Coordinates of C-alpha atoms and ligand atoms in Angstrom, one line a residue:
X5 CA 0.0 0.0 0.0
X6 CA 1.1 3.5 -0.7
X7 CA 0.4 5.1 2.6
X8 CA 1.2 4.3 5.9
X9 CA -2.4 5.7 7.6
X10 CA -5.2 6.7 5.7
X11 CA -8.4 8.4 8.1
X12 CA -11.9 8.1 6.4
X13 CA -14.5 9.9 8.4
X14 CA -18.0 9.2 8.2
X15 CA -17.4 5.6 8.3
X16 CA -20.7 4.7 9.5
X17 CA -22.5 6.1 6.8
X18 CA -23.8 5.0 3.6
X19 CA -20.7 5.9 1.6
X20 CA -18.5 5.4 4.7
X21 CA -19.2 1.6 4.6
X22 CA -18.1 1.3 0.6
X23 CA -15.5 3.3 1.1
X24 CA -14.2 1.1 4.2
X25 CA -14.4 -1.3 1.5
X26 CA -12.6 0.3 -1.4
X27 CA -10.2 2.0 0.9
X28 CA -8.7 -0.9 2.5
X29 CA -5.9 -1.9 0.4
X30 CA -4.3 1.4 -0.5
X31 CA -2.7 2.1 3.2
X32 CA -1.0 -0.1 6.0
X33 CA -3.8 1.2 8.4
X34 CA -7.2 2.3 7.8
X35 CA -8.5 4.8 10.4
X36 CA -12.2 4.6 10.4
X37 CA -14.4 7.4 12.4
X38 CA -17.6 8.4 13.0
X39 CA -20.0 10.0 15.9
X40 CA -21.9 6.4 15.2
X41 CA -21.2 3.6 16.2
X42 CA -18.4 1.8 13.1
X43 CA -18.7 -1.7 14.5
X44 CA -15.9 -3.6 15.1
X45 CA -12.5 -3.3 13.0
X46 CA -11.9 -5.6 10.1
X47 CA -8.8 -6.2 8.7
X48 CA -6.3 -3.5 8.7
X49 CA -9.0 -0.9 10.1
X50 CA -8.6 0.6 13.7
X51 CA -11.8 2.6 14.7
X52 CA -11.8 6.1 16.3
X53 CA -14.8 7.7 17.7
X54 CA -15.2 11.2 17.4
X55 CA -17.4 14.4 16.7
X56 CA -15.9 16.4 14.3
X57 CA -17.5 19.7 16.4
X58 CA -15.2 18.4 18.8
X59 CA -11.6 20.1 18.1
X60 CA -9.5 18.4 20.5
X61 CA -10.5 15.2 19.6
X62 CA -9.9 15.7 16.1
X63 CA -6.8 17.0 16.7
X64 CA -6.1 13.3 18.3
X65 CA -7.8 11.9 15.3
X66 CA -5.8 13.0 12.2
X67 CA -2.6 12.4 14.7
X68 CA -0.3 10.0 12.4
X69 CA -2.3 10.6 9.2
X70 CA -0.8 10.4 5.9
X71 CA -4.0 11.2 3.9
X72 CA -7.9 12.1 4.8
X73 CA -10.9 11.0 2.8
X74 CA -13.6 13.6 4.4
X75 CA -17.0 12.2 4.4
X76 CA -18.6 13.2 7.6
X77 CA -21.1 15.7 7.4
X78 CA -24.7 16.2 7.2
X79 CA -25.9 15.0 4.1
X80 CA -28.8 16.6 3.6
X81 CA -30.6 20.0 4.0
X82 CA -31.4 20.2 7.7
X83 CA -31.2 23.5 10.4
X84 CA -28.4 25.4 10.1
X85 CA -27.2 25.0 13.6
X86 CA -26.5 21.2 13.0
X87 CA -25.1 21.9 9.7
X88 CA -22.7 25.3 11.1
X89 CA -21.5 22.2 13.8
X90 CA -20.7 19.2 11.4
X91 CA -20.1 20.7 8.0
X92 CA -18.1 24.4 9.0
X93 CA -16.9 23.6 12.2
X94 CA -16.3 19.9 11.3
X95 CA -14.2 20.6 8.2
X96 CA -12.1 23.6 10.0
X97 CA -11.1 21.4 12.7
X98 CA -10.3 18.7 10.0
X99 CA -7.5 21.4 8.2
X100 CA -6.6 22.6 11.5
X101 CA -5.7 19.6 12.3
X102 CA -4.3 18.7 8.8
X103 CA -2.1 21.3 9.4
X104 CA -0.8 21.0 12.9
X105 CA 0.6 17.3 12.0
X106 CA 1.8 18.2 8.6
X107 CA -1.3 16.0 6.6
X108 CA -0.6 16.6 2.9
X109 CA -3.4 15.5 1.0
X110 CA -7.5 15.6 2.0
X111 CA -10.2 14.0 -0.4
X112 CA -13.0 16.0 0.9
X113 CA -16.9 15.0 0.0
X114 CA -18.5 18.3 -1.4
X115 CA -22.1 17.8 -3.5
X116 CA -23.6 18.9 -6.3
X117 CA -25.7 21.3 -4.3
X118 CA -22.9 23.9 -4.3
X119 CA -24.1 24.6 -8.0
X120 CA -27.5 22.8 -7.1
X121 CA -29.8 26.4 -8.3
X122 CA -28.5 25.8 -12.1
X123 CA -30.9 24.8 -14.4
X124 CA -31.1 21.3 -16.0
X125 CA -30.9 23.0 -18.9
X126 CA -27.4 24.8 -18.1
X127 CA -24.1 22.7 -18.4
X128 CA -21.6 24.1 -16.0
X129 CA -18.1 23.3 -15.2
X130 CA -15.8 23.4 -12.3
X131 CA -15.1 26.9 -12.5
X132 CA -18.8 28.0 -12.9
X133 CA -20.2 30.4 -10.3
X134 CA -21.5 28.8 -7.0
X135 CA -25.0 28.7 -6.7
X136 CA -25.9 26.7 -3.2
X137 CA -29.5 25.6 -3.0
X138 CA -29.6 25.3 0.3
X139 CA -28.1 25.9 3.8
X140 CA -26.3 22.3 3.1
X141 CA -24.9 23.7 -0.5
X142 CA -23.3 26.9 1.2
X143 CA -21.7 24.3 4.0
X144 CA -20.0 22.5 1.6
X145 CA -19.1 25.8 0.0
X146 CA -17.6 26.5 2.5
X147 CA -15.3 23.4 2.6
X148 CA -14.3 23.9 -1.0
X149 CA -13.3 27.7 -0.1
X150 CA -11.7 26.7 3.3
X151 CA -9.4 23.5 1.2
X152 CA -8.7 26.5 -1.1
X153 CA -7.0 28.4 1.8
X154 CA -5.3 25.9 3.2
X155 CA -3.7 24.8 -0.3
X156 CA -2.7 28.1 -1.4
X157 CA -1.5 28.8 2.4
X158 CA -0.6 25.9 3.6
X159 CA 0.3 23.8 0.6
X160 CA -2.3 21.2 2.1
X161 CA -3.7 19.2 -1.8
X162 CA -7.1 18.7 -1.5
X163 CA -9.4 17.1 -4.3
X164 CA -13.0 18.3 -3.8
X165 CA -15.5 15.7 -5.1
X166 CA -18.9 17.1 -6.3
X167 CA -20.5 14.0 -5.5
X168 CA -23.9 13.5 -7.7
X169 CA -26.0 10.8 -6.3
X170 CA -24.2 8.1 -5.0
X171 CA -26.4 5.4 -4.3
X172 CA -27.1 1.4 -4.7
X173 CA -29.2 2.2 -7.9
X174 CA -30.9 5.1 -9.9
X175 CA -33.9 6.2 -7.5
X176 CA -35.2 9.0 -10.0
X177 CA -35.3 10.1 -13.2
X178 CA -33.1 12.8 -12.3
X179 CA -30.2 10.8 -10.9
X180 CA -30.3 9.4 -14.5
X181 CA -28.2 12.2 -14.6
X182 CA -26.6 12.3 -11.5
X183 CA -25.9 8.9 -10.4
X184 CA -22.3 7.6 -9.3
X185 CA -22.3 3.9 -8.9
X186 CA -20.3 2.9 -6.0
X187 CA -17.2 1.2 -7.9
X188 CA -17.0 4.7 -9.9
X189 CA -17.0 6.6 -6.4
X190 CA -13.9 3.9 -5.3
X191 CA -12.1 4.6 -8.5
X192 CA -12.4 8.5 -8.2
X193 CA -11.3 8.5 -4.3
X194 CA -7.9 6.1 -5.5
X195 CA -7.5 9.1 -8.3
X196 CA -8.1 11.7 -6.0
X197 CA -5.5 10.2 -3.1
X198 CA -3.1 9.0 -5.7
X199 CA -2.7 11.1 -8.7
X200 CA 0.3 13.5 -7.6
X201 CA 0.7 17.4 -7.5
X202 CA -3.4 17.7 -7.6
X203 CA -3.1 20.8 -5.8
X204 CA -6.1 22.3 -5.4
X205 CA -9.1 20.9 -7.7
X206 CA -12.6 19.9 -8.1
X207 CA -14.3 17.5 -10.0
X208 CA -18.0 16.0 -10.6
X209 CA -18.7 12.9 -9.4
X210 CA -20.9 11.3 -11.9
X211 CA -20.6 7.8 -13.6
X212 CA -20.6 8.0 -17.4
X213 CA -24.2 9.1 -17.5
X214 CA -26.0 9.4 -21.0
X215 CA -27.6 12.4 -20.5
X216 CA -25.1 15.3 -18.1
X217 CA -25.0 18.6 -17.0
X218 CA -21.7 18.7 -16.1
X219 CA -18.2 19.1 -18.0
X220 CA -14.9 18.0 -15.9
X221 CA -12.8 18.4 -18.4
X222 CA -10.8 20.7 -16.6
X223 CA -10.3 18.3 -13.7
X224 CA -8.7 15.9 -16.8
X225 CA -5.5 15.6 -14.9
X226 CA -6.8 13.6 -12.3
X227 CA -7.7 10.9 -14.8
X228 CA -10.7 9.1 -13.5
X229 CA -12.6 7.5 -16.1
X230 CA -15.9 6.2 -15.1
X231 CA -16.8 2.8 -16.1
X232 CA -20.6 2.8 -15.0
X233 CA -23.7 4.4 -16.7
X234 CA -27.3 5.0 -15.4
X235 CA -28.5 4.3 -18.9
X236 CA -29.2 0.7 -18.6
X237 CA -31.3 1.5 -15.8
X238 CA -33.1 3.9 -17.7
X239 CA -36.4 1.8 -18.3
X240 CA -36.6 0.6 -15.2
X241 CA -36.7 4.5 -13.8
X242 CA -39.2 5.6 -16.1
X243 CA -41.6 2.5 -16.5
X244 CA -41.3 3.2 -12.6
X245 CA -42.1 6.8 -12.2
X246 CA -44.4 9.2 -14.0
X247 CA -42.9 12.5 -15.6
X248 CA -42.7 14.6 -13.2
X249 CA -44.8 18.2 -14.2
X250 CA -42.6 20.8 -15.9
X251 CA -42.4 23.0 -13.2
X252 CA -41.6 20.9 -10.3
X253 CA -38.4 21.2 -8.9
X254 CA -37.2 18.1 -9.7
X255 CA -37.3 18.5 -13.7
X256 CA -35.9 21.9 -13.6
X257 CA -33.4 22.4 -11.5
X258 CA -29.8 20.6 -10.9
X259 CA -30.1 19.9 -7.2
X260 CA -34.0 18.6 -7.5
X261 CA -36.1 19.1 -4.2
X262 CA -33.5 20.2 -2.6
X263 CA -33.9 23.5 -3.9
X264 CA -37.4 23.8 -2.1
X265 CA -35.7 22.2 1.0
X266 CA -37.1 24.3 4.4
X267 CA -36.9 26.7 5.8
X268 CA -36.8 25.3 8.8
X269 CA -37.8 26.6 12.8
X270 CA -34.5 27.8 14.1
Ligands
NAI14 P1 -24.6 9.7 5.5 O1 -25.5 10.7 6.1 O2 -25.1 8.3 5.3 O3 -23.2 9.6 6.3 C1 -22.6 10.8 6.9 C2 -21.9 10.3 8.1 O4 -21.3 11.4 8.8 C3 -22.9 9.6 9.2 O5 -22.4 8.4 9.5 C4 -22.8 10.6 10.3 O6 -23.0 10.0 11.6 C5 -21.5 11.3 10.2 N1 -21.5 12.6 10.9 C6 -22.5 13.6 10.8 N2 -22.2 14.5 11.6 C7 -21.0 14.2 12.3 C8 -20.3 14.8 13.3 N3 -20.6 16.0 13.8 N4 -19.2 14.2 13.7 C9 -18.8 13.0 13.2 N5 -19.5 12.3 12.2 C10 -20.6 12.9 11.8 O7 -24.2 10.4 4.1 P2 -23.5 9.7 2.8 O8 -24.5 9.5 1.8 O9 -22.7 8.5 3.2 O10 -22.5 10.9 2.4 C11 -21.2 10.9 2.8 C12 -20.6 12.3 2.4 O11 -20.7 12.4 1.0 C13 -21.2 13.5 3.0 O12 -20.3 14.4 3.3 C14 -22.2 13.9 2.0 O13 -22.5 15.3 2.1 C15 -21.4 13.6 0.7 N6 -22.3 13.4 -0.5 C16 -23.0 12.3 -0.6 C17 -23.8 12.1 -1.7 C18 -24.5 10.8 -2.0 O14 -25.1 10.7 -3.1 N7 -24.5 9.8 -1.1 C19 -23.9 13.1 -2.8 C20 -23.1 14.3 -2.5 C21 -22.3 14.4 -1.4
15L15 C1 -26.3 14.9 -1.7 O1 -25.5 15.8 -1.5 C2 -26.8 14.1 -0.6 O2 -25.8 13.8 0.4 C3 -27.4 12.8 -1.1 O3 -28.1 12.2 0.0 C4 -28.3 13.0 -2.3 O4 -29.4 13.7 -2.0 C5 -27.5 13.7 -3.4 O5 -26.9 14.8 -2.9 C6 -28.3 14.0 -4.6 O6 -28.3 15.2 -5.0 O7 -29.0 13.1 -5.2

């Protein structure tokens, strides 16, 4: 394996368990985190519990780190107060912590939803303007803009994956556009932690979808080349699910419902 210690955080979640998975052979040791309960270590895993609000305790965390794959957050639109805990506070103890024991490299689990408010209509690249659609978009924003700073800074590579939808199997007719099947996600995180002098970059996480709204050709360097396709689910999807009307959320805009997300009681 390349590296000594790799950390993944959010290692109980849906993603966290694939990526335990995909993970496991590129370091010596897998360091696997989460507020939830991981289960028991398997193989070369050892298993750290810890809140990523919690700054001391990441600072123990990323402790003999050679490399972070980010992955704990929120996932979804929610309050902001959870969201300004695990997302912003989360990801600047992370790069604190980067920092303070010399980490070099961070794969860090951004969304679609930071450019979620473009049209389905609009194809967009990395550099295109932000456009959150929602209080989850802007945290993960945020993460992008903080991995920025700490590159140009710090000299700390990061690789910020605009994750589409990243699931067992196409659940709408919009993730026909989205969807990232789960040996495409593996492939981009071993490009993301292995390519070298990355730098600073960010790429859409898509599979090689028939029908996108996204263009990564400027993230070419990093050389992931998705193997996967939502079209042969396709039929499935639509002999499933009725055309959405033209207006609804879903149809029009990149990030779907999320757009229409809250607000929520503070
Ligand atoms: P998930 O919600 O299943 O997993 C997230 C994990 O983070 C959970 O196990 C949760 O306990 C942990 N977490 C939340 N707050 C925490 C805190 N304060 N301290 C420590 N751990 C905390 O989400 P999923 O689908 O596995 O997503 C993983 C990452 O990928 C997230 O950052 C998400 O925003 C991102 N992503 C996922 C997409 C997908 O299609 N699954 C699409 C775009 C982004
Ligand atoms: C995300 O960012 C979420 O984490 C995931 O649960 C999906 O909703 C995905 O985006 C999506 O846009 O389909």
């Amino acid at each position: 394996p390349r590296f000594n210690r790799i950390l993944l955080t959010g290692a109980a979640g849906s993603l966290g368990v694939v990526l335990r998975r995909g993970l496991a052979p590129f370091a010596k040791t897998l360091r696997v985190s989460d507020k939830d309960d991981v289960g028991p270590a398997a193989g070369n895993e050892e298993t750290v519990a810890c809140d990523l609000a919690d700054k001391g305790a990441v600072h123990q965390l990323v402790k003999d780190v050679d490399a972070i794959v980010h992955f704990g957050a929120i996932s979804v639109e929610a309050r902001f107060e959870p969201i300004l805990q695990a997302n912003i506070v989360g990801v600047f103890n992370v790069y604190e912590a980067a920092r303070k024991h010399g980490v070099k490299r961070v794969v860090f689990a951004s969304s679609n939803h930071v450019t979620g408010f473009y049209k389905q209509t609009e194809r967009i690249d990395v550099d295109s303007p932000m456009r959150p659609d929602g209080l989850y978009g802007v945290s993960k924003c945020f993460g992008e803009n903080l991995s920025r700073f700490y590159y140009d800074r710090y000299g700390i590579e990061t690789v910020c994956l605009r994750i589409g939808s990243s699931f067992p199997a196409v659940r709408d007719r919009r993730m026909l556009a989205t969807y990232l099947s789960y040996d495409d996600l593996i492939e981009l995180v071993r490009c993301a932690l292995f390519v070298p002098g990355v730098g600073h970059m960010v790429i859409f996480g898509a599979s090689d979808n028939a029908v996108s709204w996204w263009d990564n050709t400027k993230a070419a360097k990093l050389g992931f080349k998705p193997r996967d396709s939502s079209e042969p689910q396709r039929a499935r999807v639509e002999g499933e699910q009725p055309p959405p009307a033209p207006t609804d959320p879903m149809v029009v805009y990149q990030g779907g419902a999320f757009v229409r997300a809250g607000p929520f009681d503070e």
